[in-house]
Coordinates of C-alpha atoms in Angstrom, one line a residue:
Chain A
M5 CA -43.0 -61.5 73.1
N6 CA -45.0 -63.9 71.7
K7 CA -46.3 -67.6 72.4
N8 CA -43.9 -69.2 70.6
G9 CA -41.0 -67.3 72.4
A10 CA -41.9 -68.1 75.6
A11 CA -42.3 -71.8 74.5
E12 CA -38.8 -71.8 72.9
R13 CA -37.6 -70.0 75.9
E14 CA -39.2 -72.6 78.3
N15 CA -37.5 -75.3 76.3
S16 CA -33.6 -75.5 77.2
T17 CA -32.0 -76.5 74.0
W18 CA -32.9 -72.8 72.7
Q19 CA -29.3 -71.4 72.1
P20 CA -29.3 -67.3 71.4
K21 CA -27.2 -66.7 68.2
I22 CA -25.2 -63.7 68.3
V23 CA -23.7 -61.9 65.2
A24 CA -20.6 -60.1 66.1
F25 CA -19.3 -57.8 63.8
L26 CA -15.6 -57.1 65.0
C27 CA -13.1 -54.4 63.9
N28 CA -9.9 -55.9 62.7
W29 CA -7.4 -53.6 64.6
C30 CA -8.6 -54.0 67.7
S31 CA -11.9 -56.1 68.9
Y32 CA -10.8 -59.2 66.0
A33 CA -7.4 -59.0 68.0
G34 CA -9.2 -58.9 71.4
A35 CA -11.0 -61.7 70.7
D36 CA -8.2 -63.4 69.4
L37 CA -6.3 -62.9 72.4
A38 CA -9.5 -64.6 74.3
G39 CA -9.0 -67.3 72.5
V40 CA -4.9 -67.7 72.8
S41 CA -5.8 -66.8 76.7
R42 CA -7.8 -69.6 76.7
L43 CA -10.7 -67.9 78.2
K44 CA -14.0 -69.8 78.8
Y45 CA -17.3 -68.0 76.7
P46 CA -20.2 -69.4 75.4
A47 CA -20.3 -70.7 71.7
N48 CA -23.1 -68.8 70.9
V49 CA -21.0 -65.7 68.5
R50 CA -20.5 -66.1 65.0
I51 CA -17.8 -63.7 64.1
I52 CA -17.7 -61.6 61.2
R53 CA -14.5 -59.3 60.4
V54 CA -14.6 -56.0 59.0
P55 CA -11.8 -53.4 58.4
C56 CA -13.0 -50.8 60.8
S57 CA -16.3 -50.5 63.0
S58 CA -17.4 -48.0 60.9
R59 CA -17.7 -50.1 57.9
V60 CA -20.7 -51.8 59.7
N61 CA -23.9 -50.4 57.9
P62 CA -26.8 -50.2 59.4
Q63 CA -28.2 -52.3 56.6
F64 CA -25.7 -55.0 58.0
I65 CA -27.4 -55.1 61.4
L66 CA -30.8 -55.6 59.9
R67 CA -29.5 -58.2 57.6
A68 CA -28.3 -60.3 60.7
F69 CA -31.8 -60.1 62.7
Q70 CA -33.9 -60.7 59.3
R71 CA -31.6 -64.3 58.8
G72 CA -32.2 -65.5 62.3
A73 CA -29.4 -63.7 64.7
D74 CA -31.1 -62.9 68.6
G75 CA -28.7 -60.0 69.2
V76 CA -26.0 -58.1 67.5
L77 CA -22.6 -57.0 68.6
V78 CA -20.6 -54.4 67.1
A79 CA -17.1 -53.8 68.5
G80 CA -14.5 -51.4 67.8
C81 CA -11.8 -49.4 68.9
H82 CA -11.7 -47.2 72.0
P83 CA -12.7 -43.6 70.7
G84 CA -9.6 -41.9 70.0
D85 CA -7.8 -45.3 69.6
C86 CA -9.0 -46.1 65.6
H87 CA -6.7 -47.1 63.1
Y88 CA -8.1 -45.1 60.6
V89 CA -8.0 -42.1 63.6
T90 CA -11.9 -41.2 63.2
G91 CA -13.6 -44.4 61.9
N92 CA -15.1 -45.3 65.2
Y93 CA -16.7 -41.5 65.9
F94 CA -18.6 -41.7 63.0
T95 CA -19.6 -45.3 64.2
R96 CA -20.7 -43.7 67.6
R97 CA -23.0 -41.0 65.9
R98 CA -24.6 -43.7 63.6
L99 CA -25.0 -46.5 66.0
M100 CA -26.4 -44.3 68.9
L101 CA -28.8 -43.2 66.1
F102 CA -29.8 -46.4 65.0
K103 CA -30.2 -48.0 67.9
R104 CA -32.8 -45.3 69.0
L105 CA -34.6 -45.7 65.9
L106 CA -34.8 -49.7 66.4
E107 CA -36.1 -49.0 70.1
F108 CA -38.9 -46.4 68.5
T109 CA -39.7 -49.3 66.3
G110 CA -40.3 -52.0 69.1
F111 CA -37.2 -54.1 69.2
A112 CA -35.4 -54.4 72.6
P113 CA -32.7 -52.4 72.5
E114 CA -30.6 -55.1 74.5
R115 CA -30.2 -57.0 71.3
L116 CA -28.0 -54.9 69.7
K117 CA -25.3 -53.9 71.5
V118 CA -21.8 -51.9 70.8
R119 CA -18.7 -51.9 72.6
W120 CA -15.4 -50.8 72.6
V121 CA -12.8 -53.6 72.6
S122 CA -9.1 -53.3 72.4
A123 CA -6.8 -56.0 71.5
A124 CA -5.5 -55.8 74.7
E125 CA -9.1 -56.5 76.3
G126 CA -9.5 -60.6 76.0
G127 CA -11.2 -60.9 79.2
R128 CA -13.7 -58.2 78.0
F129 CA -14.4 -59.7 75.0
A130 CA -15.5 -62.8 76.7
E131 CA -17.2 -61.0 79.6
T132 CA -19.3 -59.2 77.2
I133 CA -20.4 -62.4 74.8
K134 CA -21.3 -63.9 78.4
E135 CA -23.3 -60.7 79.4
M136 CA -24.9 -61.2 76.2
V137 CA -25.7 -64.6 76.0
E138 CA -27.5 -64.3 79.5
E139 CA -29.6 -61.2 78.4
L140 CA -30.6 -62.7 75.3
R141 CA -31.7 -66.0 77.1
D142 CA -34.0 -63.3 79.3
L143 CA -35.3 -62.0 76.3
G144 CA -36.0 -65.1 74.2
P145 CA -35.6 -65.3 70.5
N146 CA -36.1 -62.4 68.5
R147 CA -39.0 -62.6 66.1
V148 CA -39.6 -59.0 64.9
M149 CA -37.6 -59.4 61.5
R150 CA -36.9 -62.7 61.4
E151 CA -37.5 -64.4 57.9
E152 CA -39.8 -67.2 58.2
K153 CA -38.3 -70.3 56.2
Chain B
M1 CA -55.2 -15.7 46.9
K2 CA -56.0 -14.1 43.4
E3 CA -53.5 -11.2 43.7
I4 CA -51.0 -13.7 44.3
T5 CA -51.9 -16.3 41.6
E6 CA -51.6 -12.8 39.1
S7 CA -48.7 -11.8 40.3
L8 CA -46.9 -15.2 39.8
R9 CA -48.4 -15.2 36.1
R10 CA -46.8 -12.2 35.6
E11 CA -43.6 -12.8 36.9
A12 CA -43.5 -16.2 35.2
A13 CA -44.3 -14.2 31.7
R14 CA -41.5 -11.8 32.6
L15 CA -38.5 -14.6 33.6
L16 CA -39.7 -16.7 30.4
N17 CA -39.4 -13.6 28.3
E18 CA -36.3 -13.1 29.6
G19 CA -34.7 -16.5 28.8
V20 CA -36.0 -19.1 31.1
E21 CA -36.6 -22.2 29.6
L22 CA -39.1 -23.9 32.0
F23 CA -41.6 -22.4 34.5
I24 CA -42.3 -25.2 37.4
G25 CA -45.5 -24.1 39.4
Y26 CA -48.9 -25.5 40.0
A27 CA -52.2 -25.8 37.9
A28 CA -55.7 -26.7 39.1
G29 CA -56.0 -30.3 39.8
T30 CA -58.4 -32.6 37.8
R31 CA -59.5 -33.4 41.3
P32 CA -61.7 -31.1 43.4
A33 CA -59.2 -29.3 45.9
C34 CA -56.1 -30.0 44.5
A35 CA -53.4 -29.1 42.7
R36 CA -50.9 -30.7 40.5
P37 CA -47.2 -29.6 39.1
F38 CA -47.1 -27.7 35.9
F39 CA -44.8 -27.2 33.6
V40 CA -44.8 -24.0 31.4
T41 CA -42.5 -23.3 28.6
K42 CA -44.2 -20.5 26.7
P43 CA -45.1 -17.2 28.3
E44 CA -48.8 -17.3 27.0
E45 CA -49.2 -20.8 28.9
V46 CA -48.8 -18.9 32.4
T47 CA -52.7 -18.2 32.4
G48 CA -53.0 -21.7 33.9
L49 CA -50.9 -21.2 37.0
V50 CA -52.0 -20.9 40.1
F51 CA -51.7 -20.7 43.9
D52 CA -53.8 -21.8 46.4
P53 CA -53.6 -23.6 50.2
F54 CA -54.2 -27.1 48.1
C55 CA -50.4 -26.5 46.4
V56 CA -48.8 -28.9 48.2
P57 CA -46.7 -31.0 46.0
N58 CA -42.8 -30.2 46.5
L59 CA -41.8 -29.6 43.2
V60 CA -38.2 -29.4 44.1
K61 CA -37.3 -32.6 42.4
Y62 CA -39.1 -32.1 39.1
I63 CA -35.8 -29.9 38.5
L64 CA -33.5 -32.8 38.2
R65 CA -34.7 -34.0 35.4
H66 CA -34.2 -30.9 33.7
A67 CA -30.4 -30.1 35.1
D68 CA -29.5 -29.3 31.6
K69 CA -31.7 -26.2 31.3
K70 CA -32.2 -23.0 33.0
V71 CA -35.3 -24.0 35.3
A72 CA -37.6 -21.4 37.2
V73 CA -39.4 -22.7 40.0
V74 CA -42.2 -22.3 42.9
V75 CA -41.0 -23.1 46.2
K76 CA -42.7 -22.4 49.4
G77 CA -40.9 -22.0 52.7
C78 CA -40.6 -25.9 53.2
D79 CA -39.6 -26.5 49.9
R80 CA -37.3 -24.0 49.6
A81 CA -34.7 -26.4 52.1
A82 CA -34.8 -28.8 49.5
V83 CA -32.9 -26.9 47.3
D84 CA -30.1 -26.4 49.8
R85 CA -29.8 -30.3 50.0
L86 CA -30.0 -31.0 46.3
V87 CA -27.1 -28.1 45.9
A88 CA -25.1 -29.5 48.7
E89 CA -25.1 -33.0 47.4
R90 CA -24.3 -31.2 44.0
H91 CA -27.2 -32.5 42.5
L92 CA -28.1 -29.2 41.6
D93 CA -25.9 -26.0 39.8
R94 CA -27.8 -22.8 42.3
A95 CA -26.6 -20.6 39.6
R96 CA -28.9 -22.2 37.0
I97 CA -32.1 -22.4 38.7
T98 CA -34.5 -19.7 39.5
L99 CA -36.1 -19.9 42.7
V100 CA -39.5 -17.9 42.8
G101 CA -40.6 -18.1 46.6
V102 CA -44.3 -17.7 47.4
P103 CA -45.5 -16.5 50.8
C104 CA -47.5 -19.0 52.0
G105 CA -50.5 -19.3 54.6
G106 CA -50.6 -23.0 55.1
M107 CA -51.8 -26.3 53.1
L108 CA -55.4 -27.0 54.0
A109 CA -55.3 -31.1 54.4
R110 CA -57.8 -32.1 51.6
E111 CA -59.4 -34.9 52.7
R112 CA -60.7 -32.2 55.7
V113 CA -62.1 -30.1 54.0
L114 CA -63.5 -32.3 51.6
A115 CA -65.2 -34.3 54.5
E116 CA -66.7 -30.7 55.5
L117 CA -67.9 -29.6 52.2
G118 CA -69.1 -33.2 50.5
P119 CA -67.6 -35.4 47.9
N120 CA -67.6 -33.1 44.9
P121 CA -67.4 -29.1 45.8
R122 CA -66.8 -26.7 43.1
I123 CA -64.5 -24.3 45.2
E124 CA -64.7 -21.0 43.2
A125 CA -62.4 -18.7 44.8
V126 CA -59.8 -19.0 48.0
E127 CA -59.1 -15.9 50.5
D128 CA -56.2 -16.2 53.4
R129 CA -57.9 -14.2 56.6
G130 CA -55.2 -14.9 58.6
P131 CA -56.2 -17.2 60.8
S132 CA -58.6 -19.0 58.7
F133 CA -59.1 -19.6 55.0
V134 CA -62.9 -18.6 53.5
L135 CA -63.6 -20.6 50.4
R136 CA -66.5 -19.7 48.3
V137 CA -68.8 -22.7 47.4
R138 CA -71.5 -22.3 44.8
G139 CA -71.6 -18.5 45.9
E140 CA -71.4 -19.5 49.8
E141 CA -68.7 -18.4 51.8
R142 CA -67.6 -21.2 54.0
T143 CA -65.1 -20.6 56.4
F144 CA -62.2 -22.9 57.7
E145 CA -60.0 -22.5 60.6
K146 CA -56.3 -22.8 60.0
R147 CA -55.7 -24.8 63.5
K148 CA -58.3 -27.2 62.4
F149 CA -57.9 -27.8 58.6
L150 CA -54.0 -27.1 58.1
M151 CA -51.8 -30.1 57.2
E152 CA -49.9 -31.4 60.3
K153 CA -46.8 -30.3 59.3
C154 CA -48.0 -26.7 58.7
L155 CA -49.2 -26.4 62.0
G156 CA -45.5 -26.1 63.6
C157 CA -44.1 -24.2 60.6
T158 CA -42.1 -21.1 61.4
R159 CA -40.5 -20.5 57.5
N160 CA -43.7 -20.2 55.6
N161 CA -42.2 -17.1 53.9
P162 CA -39.3 -18.8 52.0
A163 CA -35.9 -16.9 52.8
G164 CA -33.0 -16.9 50.3
V165 CA -35.1 -17.0 46.6
D166 CA -34.4 -15.2 43.5
V167 CA -37.8 -13.7 43.1
M168 CA -40.8 -12.9 45.7
V169 CA -44.1 -13.1 44.8
G170 CA -46.9 -11.3 47.0
K171 CA -46.9 -9.7 50.3
E172 CA -45.2 -11.2 53.4
A173 CA -47.6 -13.7 55.2
P174 CA -48.5 -13.6 58.6
P175 CA -47.0 -16.6 60.6
V176 CA -49.4 -19.6 60.7
A177 CA -47.4 -21.7 63.3
D178 CA -49.8 -22.4 66.2
P179 CA -48.0 -21.9 69.5
E180 CA -49.9 -24.7 71.1
Y181 CA -49.1 -27.2 68.9
D182 CA -46.0 -29.8 70.0
P183 CA -44.5 -31.8 66.7
L184 CA -43.5 -34.6 69.3
K185 CA -46.5 -35.4 71.0
E186 CA -47.2 -38.2 69.0
I187 CA -43.8 -39.2 69.2
R188 CA -43.4 -39.2 73.1
A189 CA -47.0 -41.1 73.2
I190 CA -45.2 -43.8 71.2
E191 CA -42.0 -43.8 73.4
A192 CA -44.3 -44.3 76.6
L193 CA -45.6 -46.9 75.1
P194 CA -44.7 -50.6 76.5
A195 CA -42.2 -52.6 74.5
A196 CA -44.7 -54.8 73.0
E197 CA -47.4 -52.6 72.4
R198 CA -44.8 -50.7 70.2
A199 CA -44.0 -53.0 68.5
A200 CA -47.4 -54.3 67.6
F201 CA -48.2 -50.6 66.6
W202 CA -45.5 -50.7 63.8
E203 CA -45.8 -54.4 62.7
K204 CA -49.6 -53.1 61.5
V205 CA -48.0 -50.3 60.2
F206 CA -45.3 -51.4 58.3
G207 CA -47.5 -54.6 57.4
R208 CA -49.5 -52.5 55.4
C209 CA -46.3 -51.4 53.2
L210 CA -46.6 -51.9 49.3
R211 CA -43.6 -51.3 48.4
C212 CA -44.6 -48.7 46.1
Y213 CA -41.6 -46.7 46.7
A214 CA -43.5 -43.7 46.2
C215 CA -41.9 -42.1 49.8
R216 CA -38.2 -42.6 47.9
E217 CA -39.3 -41.6 44.4
V218 CA -41.1 -38.0 45.8
C219 CA -38.3 -37.8 48.5
P220 CA -35.8 -34.7 47.7
A221 CA -33.1 -36.1 50.2
C222 CA -33.4 -39.2 48.2
S223 CA -31.3 -38.9 45.0
C224 CA -29.1 -41.6 44.9
T225 CA -28.6 -42.6 41.0
E226 CA -28.4 -46.3 41.9
C227 CA -31.1 -47.2 45.3
T228 CA -29.8 -49.6 47.8
F229 CA -33.4 -51.4 47.5
E230 CA -32.9 -51.6 43.6
Q231 CA -29.8 -52.5 42.5
A232 CA -28.9 -53.8 38.9
V233 CA -28.2 -57.5 39.3
P234 CA -29.2 -60.3 37.2
G235 CA -31.9 -62.7 38.6
W236 CA -29.5 -65.3 39.6
Q237 CA -27.8 -62.3 42.1
Q238 CA -31.2 -61.3 43.4
G239 CA -30.5 -63.5 46.2
A240 CA -27.7 -61.4 47.5
T241 CA -29.4 -58.1 47.2
W242 CA -30.6 -56.2 50.6
I243 CA -34.1 -57.0 49.7
S244 CA -36.3 -59.2 47.6
K245 CA -38.9 -57.7 45.8
A246 CA -41.6 -59.7 47.1
K247 CA -43.3 -58.5 49.6
S248 CA -42.8 -59.4 53.6
L249 CA -43.0 -58.0 56.7
P250 CA -39.3 -58.3 57.5
D251 CA -38.5 -56.6 54.3
N252 CA -40.9 -54.0 54.9
Y253 CA -39.2 -53.3 58.5
H254 CA -35.6 -53.0 56.5
Y255 CA -36.8 -50.9 53.6
H256 CA -38.7 -48.5 56.1
L257 CA -36.0 -48.3 59.1
I258 CA -33.1 -47.8 56.1
R259 CA -35.1 -45.5 54.5
A260 CA -35.6 -43.2 57.5
F261 CA -32.0 -43.5 58.3
H262 CA -30.8 -42.7 54.9
V263 CA -32.5 -39.3 55.4
A264 CA -31.8 -38.9 58.7
G265 CA -30.2 -35.2 59.3
R266 CA -31.0 -34.6 55.7
C267 CA -34.6 -34.6 55.5
A268 CA -36.3 -31.3 54.6
G269 CA -39.6 -31.6 56.6
C270 CA -42.1 -31.4 53.6
A271 CA -44.0 -34.4 54.6
E272 CA -44.2 -35.2 50.9
C273 CA -43.2 -39.1 51.9
E274 CA -46.3 -39.5 53.8
R275 CA -48.7 -37.2 51.7
V276 CA -47.8 -39.5 49.0
C277 CA -48.1 -42.7 50.7
P278 CA -51.1 -44.9 49.2
V279 CA -51.7 -46.8 52.6
G280 CA -51.1 -44.0 54.8
I281 CA -47.8 -45.1 56.8
P282 CA -47.1 -42.2 59.3
L283 CA -43.4 -42.0 58.0
M284 CA -42.8 -38.4 59.3
L285 CA -43.2 -39.9 62.5
L286 CA -39.8 -41.7 61.8
N287 CA -38.1 -38.7 60.3
R288 CA -39.4 -36.1 62.9
K289 CA -38.0 -38.5 65.6
L290 CA -34.4 -39.1 64.3
A291 CA -34.6 -35.2 64.2
A292 CA -35.4 -34.8 67.4
D293 CA -32.7 -37.1 68.7
I294 CA -30.2 -36.0 66.4
A295 CA -30.7 -32.3 67.7
S296 CA -30.7 -33.7 71.6
L297 CA -27.8 -35.9 70.9
F298 CA -25.4 -33.7 68.6
G299 CA -26.9 -30.4 69.2
E300 CA -28.2 -28.3 66.4
T301 CA -25.6 -25.8 65.9
E302 CA -23.7 -28.4 63.5
E303 CA -24.1 -26.9 60.1
D304 CA -22.4 -29.8 57.7
P305 CA -24.2 -29.7 54.4
C306 CA -24.3 -33.2 54.2
G307 CA -25.8 -33.6 57.5
A308 CA -25.4 -35.0 60.6
L309 CA -24.2 -38.0 60.3
C310 CA -21.1 -37.2 57.7
V311 CA -19.3 -35.4 60.4
Y312 CA -18.4 -36.4 64.8
S313 CA -17.4 -34.2 67.4
L314 CA -15.3 -35.7 70.0
A315 CA -17.6 -34.0 72.9
D316 CA -20.5 -36.7 71.1
P317 CA -22.3 -38.6 74.1
D318 CA -20.5 -41.8 74.8
E319 CA -23.0 -43.8 75.8
F320 CA -21.3 -47.2 74.9
E321 CA -18.5 -48.6 77.1

């Protein structure tokens, strides 16, 4: 973490930004459930709805980092529960590998999180966001790929 | 190496007489200790063909430009896998190409040889003596031990005699692999670094990139007709393309991570990307790292023609809760 990062972290106004790619069939419904159940979770997350977690091209993740995200969440149905039967198995392979590549090139692995969240797990979604915000607060802002404006 | 070159010329002349329209091989390069791709269409031109330990370029991708002809191409053991890749992805028709396999005693690293011989040597003859190459320079014999002077990719090579070719030239070469060579040594060294130093290392390396795309152009696994990095969109839409044309570090990161990821599970390991890089980015570190991860996570047993990321297994480890 560079000096700037430390300074920003000290600055209490800094809030981590999270971009969450949520699968339409499970995780988006899970996030919806968290909402209608009035569960409290930090407002640091920008949700993007995707038809399936395997729709998330690794380029989406890098683009989010470039455009100022401090963390990216990809959430899909539990393996075995995919609406398209096999989509999340491909996600699992792809992102397992991609996460290792990111780590190898110097990203903090905590910045990319993959979670299986079903439509009934509103609480789990809220917990995941809370957890991520805490981790990202400790890490500070992402500087590795950010495009300076 | 004289015998291989001679029998290569003989085979080339025979194939051209038998209806092959284009023979792709190597000729001596314009610089010392260097070979260039050589395209032969007439039997009388075969005298230009050579084979020596400087014939590094992978010729397989050139077939794509001549997919409408009957083509014969010279392949070393490491280039052989690239043909399977292009055939599996239906870019090539295997029945239309003739593979001429050459036994390979390893390729010499040009810069290391030149450092030893001085800047402009006239190499008159090359001989493969098993554990070393003997180069004759101005009538004087100079020995180059393979363990010290081979290219990095050759040190761990176990496929120097290409399998499944149509014509084999010359005698089988003895194995070149150095038993003490560890292909993952550098990768483990980087993994062992603290995160900040690792980030600094890659920042320096990717910062050098000019985005000339030579690594993409030369790669036989990079064969999309339209590249995700160069979409044909009008200027006012350029803001929506994946990376800008301008050179910037975030875009360099994006390019290199995605390039490596696009060939993950499909990389044939010919190391051409690294060879053609004008600024010396160690691209094979990324490719080898991905290959090692695929092997350790998903096992090597799974053989899908389109690569490990086009299939899945219920038994894959589930590290995401």
